[in-house]
PDB file of C-alpha atoms in Angstrom:
ATOM      1  CA  ARG T   1       0.000   0.000   0.000  1.00  0.00           C
ATOM      2  CA  LEU T   2       1.266   3.495  -0.858  1.00  0.00           C
ATOM      3  CA  SER T   3       0.482   6.566   1.220  1.00  0.00           C
ATOM      4  CA  ALA T   4       0.811   8.834  -1.810  1.00  0.00           C
ATOM      5  CA  VAL T   5       1.727   9.049  -5.477  1.00  0.00           C
ATOM      6  CA  ALA T   6       3.178  12.341  -6.668  1.00  0.00           C
ATOM      7  CA  VAL T   7       2.940  13.495 -10.294  1.00  0.00           C
ATOM      8  CA  THR T   8       5.099  16.379 -11.523  1.00  0.00           C
ATOM      9  CA  HIS T   9       3.198  17.144 -14.744  1.00  0.00           C
ATOM     10  CA  PHE T  10       0.950  15.463 -17.286  1.00  0.00           C
ATOM     11  CA  HIS T  11       3.331  14.417 -20.044  1.00  0.00           C
ATOM     12  CA  ALA T  12       3.004  10.767 -21.029  1.00  0.00           C
ATOM     13  CA  ASP T  13       6.517   9.728 -19.988  1.00  0.00           C
ATOM     14  CA  HIS T  14       5.692  10.829 -16.442  1.00  0.00           C
ATOM     15  CA  THR T  15       2.227   9.251 -16.204  1.00  0.00           C
ATOM     16  CA  ASN T  16       2.025   6.190 -18.465  1.00  0.00           C
ATOM     17  CA  GLY T  17       2.797   3.715 -15.687  1.00  0.00           C
ATOM     18  CA  LEU T  18       0.108   4.889 -13.304  1.00  0.00           C
ATOM     19  CA  ALA T  19      -2.691   2.644 -14.578  1.00  0.00           C
ATOM     20  CA  GLU T  20      -0.484  -0.392 -13.989  1.00  0.00           C
ATOM     21  CA  LEU T  21       0.519   0.911 -10.550  1.00  0.00           C
ATOM     22  CA  PHE T  22      -3.098   1.435  -9.506  1.00  0.00           C
ATOM     23  CA  SER T  23      -3.914  -2.107 -10.618  1.00  0.00           C
ATOM     24  CA  ARG T  24      -1.218  -3.539  -8.348  1.00  0.00           C
ATOM     25  CA  VAL T  25      -1.354  -1.576  -5.078  1.00  0.00           C
ATOM     26  CA  GLU T  26      -3.737   0.533  -3.031  1.00  0.00           C
ATOM     27  CA  ILE T  27      -2.930   4.260  -3.059  1.00  0.00           C
ATOM     28  CA  ASP T  28      -4.254   6.691  -0.457  1.00  0.00           C
ATOM     29  CA  ARG T  29      -3.600  10.031  -2.176  1.00  0.00           C
ATOM     30  CA  LEU T  30      -2.695  11.318  -5.638  1.00  0.00           C
ATOM     31  CA  TYR T  31      -0.976  14.727  -5.845  1.00  0.00           C
ATOM     32  CA  LEU T  32      -1.432  16.621  -9.125  1.00  0.00           C
ATOM     33  CA  PRO T  33      -0.582  20.103 -10.421  1.00  0.00           C
ATOM     34  CA  GLN T  34      -3.518  22.473 -10.912  1.00  0.00           C
ATOM     35  CA  ILE T  35      -2.646  23.255 -14.537  1.00  0.00           C
ATOM     36  CA  GLU T  36      -4.325  22.904 -17.895  1.00  0.00           C
ATOM     37  CA  ASP T  37      -3.814  19.738 -19.909  1.00  0.00           C
ATOM     38  CA  ASP T  38      -4.494  19.632 -23.655  1.00  0.00           C
ATOM     39  CA  TYR T  39      -4.192  15.853 -23.938  1.00  0.00           C
ATOM     40  CA  GLY T  40      -6.832  14.657 -21.476  1.00  0.00           C
ATOM     41  CA  VAL T  41      -4.297  13.022 -19.159  1.00  0.00           C
ATOM     42  CA  ARG T  42      -5.444  15.015 -16.128  1.00  0.00           C
ATOM     43  CA  ASP T  43      -9.048  13.842 -16.511  1.00  0.00           C
ATOM     44  CA  LYS T  44      -7.936  10.242 -17.040  1.00  0.00           C
ATOM     45  CA  LEU T  45      -5.849  10.302 -13.860  1.00  0.00           C
ATOM     46  CA  VAL T  46      -8.702  11.786 -11.834  1.00  0.00           C
ATOM     47  CA  ALA T  47     -11.074   9.104 -13.155  1.00  0.00           C
ATOM     48  CA  LEU T  48      -8.491   6.392 -12.435  1.00  0.00           C
ATOM     49  CA  ALA T  49      -8.069   7.605  -8.862  1.00  0.00           C
ATOM     50  CA  GLN T  50     -11.819   7.766  -8.290  1.00  0.00           C
ATOM     51  CA  GLU T  51     -12.202   4.245  -9.649  1.00  0.00           C
ATOM     52  CA  HIS T  52      -9.741   2.976  -7.034  1.00  0.00           C
ATOM     53  CA  GLY T  53     -10.966   5.111  -4.130  1.00  0.00           C
ATOM     54  CA  THR T  54      -7.880   7.337  -4.075  1.00  0.00           C
ATOM     55  CA  GLN T  55      -8.124  10.929  -2.848  1.00  0.00           C
ATOM     56  CA  VAL T  56      -7.021  13.485  -5.457  1.00  0.00           C
ATOM     57  CA  LEU T  57      -5.257  16.628  -4.243  1.00  0.00           C
ATOM     58  CA  PHE T  58      -4.451  19.523  -6.583  1.00  0.00           C
ATOM     59  CA  VAL T  59      -1.474  21.487  -5.276  1.00  0.00           C
ATOM     60  CA  THR T  60      -1.671  25.282  -5.460  1.00  0.00           C
ATOM     61  CA  GLU T  61       0.467  26.173  -2.441  1.00  0.00           C
ATOM     62  CA  LYS T  62       3.390  24.690  -0.555  1.00  0.00           C
ATOM     63  CA  GLN T  63       2.449  21.633   1.495  1.00  0.00           C
ATOM     64  CA  SER T  64       4.336  19.535   4.041  1.00  0.00           C
ATOM     65  CA  ILE T  65       3.201  15.931   4.365  1.00  0.00           C
ATOM     66  CA  PRO T  66       4.418  13.518   7.069  1.00  0.00           C
ATOM     67  CA  LEU T  67       5.362  10.089   5.718  1.00  0.00           C
ATOM     68  CA  GLY T  68       6.527   7.875   8.572  1.00  0.00           C
ATOM     69  CA  GLN T  69      10.046   8.951   9.494  1.00  0.00           C
ATOM     70  CA  CYS T  70      10.194  11.175   6.402  1.00  0.00           C
ATOM     71  CA  SER T  71       8.454  14.324   5.316  1.00  0.00           C
ATOM     72  CA  LEU T  72       7.425  15.264   1.794  1.00  0.00           C
ATOM     73  CA  THR T  73       7.333  18.936   0.852  1.00  0.00           C
ATOM     74  CA  VAL T  74       5.352  19.714  -2.292  1.00  0.00           C
ATOM     75  CA  PHE T  75       6.048  23.001  -4.056  1.00  0.00           C
ATOM     76  CA  PRO T  76       3.465  24.465  -6.460  1.00  0.00           C
ATOM     77  CA  PRO T  77       4.495  25.508  -9.980  1.00  0.00           C
ATOM     78  CA  VAL T  78       6.980  28.389 -10.097  1.00  0.00           C
ATOM     79  CA  GLY T  79       7.207  28.695 -13.889  1.00  0.00           C
ATOM     80  CA  SER T  80       4.800  29.459 -16.708  1.00  0.00           C
ATOM     81  CA  GLY T  81       4.194  28.675 -20.349  1.00  0.00           C
ATOM     82  CA  ASP T  82       5.272  25.177 -21.371  1.00  0.00           C
ATOM     83  CA  PRO T  83       3.850  22.352 -19.180  1.00  0.00           C
ATOM     84  CA  ASN T  84       7.436  21.375 -18.310  1.00  0.00           C
ATOM     85  CA  GLU T  85       7.769  24.685 -16.456  1.00  0.00           C
ATOM     86  CA  GLN T  86       4.455  24.344 -14.595  1.00  0.00           C
ATOM     87  CA  GLY T  87       5.104  21.058 -12.835  1.00  0.00           C
ATOM     88  CA  LEU T  88       5.227  20.315  -9.132  1.00  0.00           C
ATOM     89  CA  THR T  89       8.518  19.950  -7.256  1.00  0.00           C
ATOM     90  CA  TYR T  90       8.989  17.418  -4.461  1.00  0.00           C
ATOM     91  CA  LEU T  91      11.483  17.463  -1.587  1.00  0.00           C
ATOM     92  CA  CYS T  92      11.746  14.284   0.490  1.00  0.00           C
ATOM     93  CA  SER T  93      13.572  14.756   3.807  1.00  0.00           C
ATOM     94  CA  SER T  94      14.594  12.469   6.653  1.00  0.00           C
ATOM     95  CA  GLY T  95      17.104  13.671   9.211  1.00  0.00           C
ATOM     96  CA  ASP T  96      20.113  14.932   7.260  1.00  0.00           C
ATOM     97  CA  PHE T  97      18.909  13.300   4.033  1.00  0.00           C
ATOM     98  CA  ASP T  98      17.238  15.390   1.317  1.00  0.00           C
ATOM     99  CA  LEU T  99      16.117  14.331  -2.176  1.00  0.00           C
ATOM    100  CA  LEU T 100      14.714  16.749  -4.757  1.00  0.00           C
ATOM    101  CA  ILE T 101      12.552  15.947  -7.807  1.00  0.00           C
ATOM    102  CA  THR T 102      12.025  18.756 -10.324  1.00  0.00           C
ATOM    103  CA  GLY T 103      10.329  16.946 -13.211  1.00  0.00           C
ATOM    104  CA  ASP T 104      11.183  18.467 -16.582  1.00  0.00           C
ATOM    105  CA  MET T 105      11.757  22.093 -15.601  1.00  0.00           C
ATOM    106  CA  SER T 106      14.437  24.055 -17.461  1.00  0.00           C
ATOM    107  CA  GLY T 107      17.242  26.163 -16.032  1.00  0.00           C
ATOM    108  CA  GLN T 108      15.225  29.375 -15.821  1.00  0.00           C
ATOM    109  CA  THR T 109      12.552  27.683 -13.716  1.00  0.00           C
ATOM    110  CA  GLU T 110      15.216  25.973 -11.583  1.00  0.00           C
ATOM    111  CA  LEU T 111      16.545  29.413 -10.668  1.00  0.00           C
ATOM    112  CA  ALA T 112      13.016  30.626  -9.913  1.00  0.00           C
ATOM    113  CA  LEU T 113      12.603  27.667  -7.557  1.00  0.00           C
ATOM    114  CA  ILE T 114      15.727  28.360  -5.498  1.00  0.00           C
ATOM    115  CA  GLY T 115      14.948  32.088  -5.581  1.00  0.00           C
ATOM    116  CA  GLN T 116      11.499  31.546  -4.119  1.00  0.00           C
ATOM    117  CA  TYR T 117      12.208  28.760  -1.630  1.00  0.00           C
ATOM    118  CA  ASP T 118      15.025  28.059   0.822  1.00  0.00           C
ATOM    119  CA  LEU T 119      16.166  24.599  -0.196  1.00  0.00           C
ATOM    120  CA  PRO T 120      18.750  22.507   1.681  1.00  0.00           C
ATOM    121  CA  ASP T 121      21.961  20.966   0.406  1.00  0.00           C
ATOM    122  CA  LEU T 122      20.975  17.758  -1.352  1.00  0.00           C
ATOM    123  CA  GLU T 123      22.096  14.197  -0.921  1.00  0.00           C
ATOM    124  CA  VAL T 124      20.169  13.163  -4.054  1.00  0.00           C
ATOM    125  CA  LEU T 125      18.894  15.085  -7.084  1.00  0.00           C
ATOM    126  CA  MET T 126      16.565  13.500  -9.610  1.00  0.00           C
ATOM    127  CA  VAL T 127      18.127  15.174 -12.611  1.00  0.00           C
ATOM    128  CA  GLY T 128      15.733  17.454 -14.469  1.00  0.00           C
ATOM    129  CA  HIS T 129      14.335  16.546 -17.892  1.00  0.00           C
ATOM    130  CA  HIS T 130      16.296  13.294 -18.180  1.00  0.00           C
ATOM    131  CA  GLY T 131      19.616  15.126 -18.455  1.00  0.00           C
ATOM    132  CA  SER T 132      18.594  17.721 -21.053  1.00  0.00           C
ATOM    133  CA  LYS T 133      21.155  20.416 -21.820  1.00  0.00           C
ATOM    134  CA  TYR T 134      18.563  23.011 -20.788  1.00  0.00           C
ATOM    135  CA  SER T 135      18.181  21.662 -17.241  1.00  0.00           C
ATOM    136  CA  SER T 136      20.563  21.201 -14.293  1.00  0.00           C
ATOM    137  CA  GLN T 137      22.102  24.623 -14.797  1.00  0.00           C
ATOM    138  CA  GLN T 138      25.343  25.438 -12.974  1.00  0.00           C
ATOM    139  CA  ASP T 139      23.965  28.077 -10.574  1.00  0.00           C
ATOM    140  CA  PHE T 140      21.183  25.712  -9.549  1.00  0.00           C
ATOM    141  CA  LEU T 141      23.579  22.826  -8.939  1.00  0.00           C
ATOM    142  CA  SER T 142      26.092  25.037  -7.111  1.00  0.00           C
ATOM    143  CA  ALA T 143      23.350  26.196  -4.748  1.00  0.00           C
ATOM    144  CA  LEU T 144      22.242  22.648  -3.869  1.00  0.00           C
ATOM    145  CA  THR T 145      25.510  20.629  -4.255  1.00  0.00           C
ATOM    146  CA  PRO T 146      23.951  17.160  -4.673  1.00  0.00           C
ATOM    147  CA  GLU T 147      26.062  14.153  -3.748  1.00  0.00           C
ATOM    148  CA  ALA T 148      24.258  11.778  -6.102  1.00  0.00           C
ATOM    149  CA  ALA T 149      22.406  12.587  -9.309  1.00  0.00           C
ATOM    150  CA  ILE T 150      19.854  10.082 -10.631  1.00  0.00           C
ATOM    151  CA  ILE T 151      19.098  10.266 -14.365  1.00  0.00           C
ATOM    152  CA  SER T 152      15.919   8.449 -15.361  1.00  0.00           C
ATOM    153  CA  VAL T 153      16.362   7.857 -19.078  1.00  0.00           C
ATOM    154  CA  GLY T 154      16.008   5.234 -21.767  1.00  0.00           C
ATOM    155  CA  ASP T 155      16.819   4.967 -25.449  1.00  0.00           C
ATOM    156  CA  ASN T 156      15.758   8.271 -27.007  1.00  0.00           C
ATOM    157  CA  SER T 157      16.280  10.525 -30.022  1.00  0.00           C
ATOM    158  CA  TYR T 158      17.005  13.662 -27.970  1.00  0.00           C
ATOM    159  CA  GLY T 159      20.517  12.744 -26.906  1.00  0.00           C
ATOM    160  CA  HIS T 160      19.589  12.587 -23.213  1.00  0.00           C
ATOM    161  CA  PRO T 161      21.501  12.698 -21.021  1.00  0.00           C
ATOM    162  CA  THR T 162      23.688  15.319 -22.665  1.00  0.00           C
ATOM    163  CA  ASP T 163      27.408  15.714 -22.125  1.00  0.00           C
ATOM    164  CA  ALA T 164      26.744  19.296 -21.017  1.00  0.00           C
ATOM    165  CA  ALA T 165      24.450  18.207 -18.178  1.00  0.00           C
ATOM    166  CA  ILE T 166      26.831  15.436 -17.094  1.00  0.00           C
ATOM    167  CA  SER T 167      29.740  17.891 -17.041  1.00  0.00           C
ATOM    168  CA  ARG T 168      27.845  20.341 -14.858  1.00  0.00           C
ATOM    169  CA  LEU T 169      26.955  17.571 -12.423  1.00  0.00           C
ATOM    170  CA  GLU T 170      30.567  16.461 -12.241  1.00  0.00           C
ATOM    171  CA  ALA T 171      31.664  20.062 -11.655  1.00  0.00           C
ATOM    172  CA  VAL T 172      29.785  20.148  -8.314  1.00  0.00           C
ATOM    173  CA  GLY T 173      31.032  16.709  -7.289  1.00  0.00           C
ATOM    174  CA  ALA T 174      27.808  14.801  -7.933  1.00  0.00           C
ATOM    175  CA  GLU T 175      28.089  11.129  -8.830  1.00  0.00           C
ATOM    176  CA  ALA T 176      25.742  10.407 -11.732  1.00  0.00           C
ATOM    177  CA  TYR T 177      23.657   7.233 -11.981  1.00  0.00           C
ATOM    178  CA  ARG T 178      21.743   6.339 -15.156  1.00  0.00           C
ATOM    179  CA  THR T 179      18.854   3.952 -15.582  1.00  0.00           C
ATOM    180  CA  ASP T 180      19.718   3.338 -19.253  1.00  0.00           C
ATOM    181  CA  THR T 181      23.093   1.826 -18.388  1.00  0.00           C
ATOM    182  CA  GLN T 182      22.721   0.821 -14.725  1.00  0.00           C
ATOM    183  CA  GLY T 183      19.127  -0.346 -14.621  1.00  0.00           C
ATOM    184  CA  GLU T 184      17.147  -0.136 -11.403  1.00  0.00           C
ATOM    185  CA  ILE T 185      18.577   2.387  -8.939  1.00  0.00           C
ATOM    186  CA  ILE T 186      17.740   1.975  -5.265  1.00  0.00           C
ATOM    187  CA  ILE T 187      18.378   4.808  -2.807  1.00  0.00           C
ATOM    188  CA  THR T 188      18.564   3.918   0.878  1.00  0.00           C
ATOM    189  CA  SER T 189      19.088   6.263   3.822  1.00  0.00           C
ATOM    190  CA  ASP T 190      18.684   6.116   7.591  1.00  0.00           C
ATOM    191  CA  GLY T 191      18.578   9.905   7.780  1.00  0.00           C
ATOM    192  CA  GLN T 192      22.354  10.164   8.087  1.00  0.00           C
ATOM    193  CA  THR T 193      24.049   7.891   5.577  1.00  0.00           C
ATOM    194  CA  LEU T 194      23.302   7.404   1.886  1.00  0.00           C
ATOM    195  CA  THR T 195      23.553   4.147  -0.050  1.00  0.00           C
ATOM    196  CA  VAL T 196      22.923   3.830  -3.779  1.00  0.00           C
ATOM    197  CA  THR T 197      22.719   0.378  -5.357  1.00  0.00           C
ATOM    198  CA  THR T 198      22.054  -0.552  -8.971  1.00  0.00           C
ATOM    199  CA  ASP T 199      20.793  -3.627 -10.802  1.00  0.00           C
ATOM    200  CA  PRO T 200      21.857  -3.616 -14.479  1.00  0.00           C
ATOM    201  CA  THR T 201      19.853  -6.796 -15.149  1.00  0.00           C
ATOM    202  CA  SER T 202      16.602  -4.929 -14.424  1.00  0.00           C
ATOM    203  CA  ARG T 203      16.940  -2.833 -17.579  1.00  0.00           C
ATOM    204  CA  GLU T 204      15.559  -4.024 -20.885  1.00  0.00           C
ATOM    205  CA  PRO T 205      18.229  -5.239 -23.323  1.00  0.00           C
ATOM    206  CA  ALA T 206      18.806  -2.884 -26.246  1.00  0.00           C
ATOM    207  CA  ALA T 207      18.695  -5.548 -28.974  1.00  0.00           C
ATOM    208  CA  GLY T 208      15.931  -5.358 -31.581  1.00  0.00           C
ATOM    209  CA  LYS T 209      13.616  -8.044 -32.955  1.00  0.00           C
ATOM    210  CA  ASP T 210      16.193  -9.049 -35.567  1.00  0.00           C
ATOM    211  CA  ALA T 211      18.642 -10.082 -32.824  1.00  0.00           C
ATOM    212  CA  PRO T 212      20.229 -13.547 -33.126  1.00  0.00           C
ATOM    213  CA  PHE T 213      19.123 -14.730 -29.670  1.00  0.00           C
ATOM    214  CA  ILE T 214      15.633 -14.780 -28.133  1.00  0.00           C
ATOM    215  CA  GLY T 215      14.875 -15.312 -24.477  1.00  0.00           C
ATOM    216  CA  ASN T 216      11.748 -16.712 -22.837  1.00  0.00           C
ATOM    217  CA  ARG T 217      10.694 -14.332 -20.056  1.00  0.00           C
ATOM    218  CA  ASN T 218       8.869 -17.059 -18.138  1.00  0.00           C
ATOM    219  CA  SER T 219      11.357 -19.925 -18.309  1.00  0.00           C
ATOM    220  CA  MET T 220      14.460 -17.687 -18.399  1.00  0.00           C
ATOM    221  CA  ILE T 221      15.839 -19.815 -21.250  1.00  0.00           C
ATOM    222  CA  VAL T 222      17.562 -18.172 -24.227  1.00  0.00           C
ATOM    223  CA  HIS T 223      17.293 -19.694 -27.701  1.00  0.00           C
ATOM    224  CA  SER T 224      18.954 -19.166 -31.026  1.00  0.00           C
ATOM    225  CA  ALA T 225      16.616 -17.164 -33.278  1.00  0.00           C
ATOM    226  CA  SER T 226      16.475 -20.181 -35.613  1.00  0.00           C
ATOM    227  CA  CYS T 227      15.330 -22.562 -32.877  1.00  0.00           C
ATOM    228  CA  ALA T 228      12.065 -24.448 -33.439  1.00  0.00           C
ATOM    229  CA  LYS T 229      10.992 -23.926 -29.831  1.00  0.00           C
ATOM    230  CA  LEU T 230      10.855 -20.144 -29.594  1.00  0.00           C
ATOM    231  CA  PRO T 231       8.459 -18.548 -27.082  1.00  0.00           C
ATOM    232  CA  GLY T 232       5.387 -16.602 -28.165  1.00  0.00           C
ATOM    233  CA  GLU T 233       5.829 -13.030 -29.340  1.00  0.00           C
ATOM    234  CA  ASP T 234       4.523 -11.517 -26.095  1.00  0.00           C
ATOM    235  CA  ASN T 235       6.953 -13.569 -24.043  1.00  0.00           C
ATOM    236  CA  ARG T 236      10.135 -12.733 -25.943  1.00  0.00           C
ATOM    237  CA  VAL T 237      13.172 -10.667 -25.004  1.00  0.00           C
ATOM    238  CA  TYR T 238      15.976 -10.130 -27.509  1.00  0.00           C
ATOM    239  CA  PHE T 239      19.757 -10.371 -27.050  1.00  0.00           C
ATOM    240  CA  ASN T 240      22.746  -9.665 -29.260  1.00  0.00           C
ATOM    241  CA  THR T 241      24.796 -12.488 -27.755  1.00  0.00           C
ATOM    242  CA  ALA T 242      24.172 -15.551 -25.641  1.00  0.00           C
ATOM    243  CA  GLU T 243      26.664 -14.160 -23.139  1.00  0.00           C
ATOM    244  CA  GLU T 244      24.547 -11.027 -22.772  1.00  0.00           C
ATOM    245  CA  ALA T 245      21.538 -13.223 -22.012  1.00  0.00           C
ATOM    246  CA  GLU T 246      23.519 -15.065 -19.341  1.00  0.00           C
ATOM    247  CA  GLU T 247      24.355 -11.724 -17.710  1.00  0.00           C
ATOM    248  CA  TYR T 248      20.603 -11.212 -17.343  1.00  0.00           C
ATOM    249  CA  GLY T 249      20.235 -14.593 -15.654  1.00  0.00           C
ATOM    250  CA  TYR T 250      19.125 -16.631 -18.677  1.00  0.00           C
ATOM    251  CA  GLN T 251      20.303 -20.181 -19.317  1.00  0.00           C
ATOM    252  CA  LYS T 252      21.213 -21.465 -22.769  1.00  0.00           C
ATOM    253  CA  HIS T 253      18.826 -23.792 -24.578  1.00  0.00           C
ATOM    254  CA  THR T 254      20.333 -26.928 -26.094  1.00  0.00           C
ATOM    255  CA  CYS T 255      20.065 -25.271 -29.528  1.00  0.00           C
ATOM    256  CA  ILE T 256      23.006 -23.021 -28.573  1.00  0.00           C
ATOM    257  CA  LYS T 257      26.304 -24.861 -28.816  1.00  0.00           C
TER     258      LYS T 257
END
């Protein structure tokens, strides 16, 4: 059961997984920005929450929410114009540990955020806009000095994360972690210490459907693409080499010599 789910803004790459999440666990509250949405996502999320008995809260002013030994501070939009600039910002704090999530806001809105609110030094920053060159500006990073920087990103045509963003993170001493190369990233803190662990096998392999090796998600067996006993289309995962499949925990079928 989750006490709350927090949405920054209504773009698909920030909301597409919510229907699946609602189907799996009970959620007490859903926090949303009070902004216009031209794609109908806002209405769909409200309907989804109502269907599952979840309270919907539109954030228009700063809120502090107790969550066990942590507190969640929700900041209303500080930018205008593009939906990326009108998202909510979240600060999770526990003891000396602070984690900030800024969604897809650009550098100008980042500066508006730190100009309007007194934010602490950060242990963890969820890097803005997947490592876009327009986010994670130097003045913003210098003001918050994050120790770890988490970049949520997959294969994309935008070049995210950019070398410029990575360089700025490195300049303030932040260690960057990337979901596209390191898979699942788990952040653990007792309020004093910070531990970051990764699981590269949790990420989807990059091989396409023309790859020479095909794994069975259920049996965790990898086959040659020419094998007569391939799994169904919906149960396939593709690998460039059998060794890559073994790194993901798959065992070789007898068709692979």
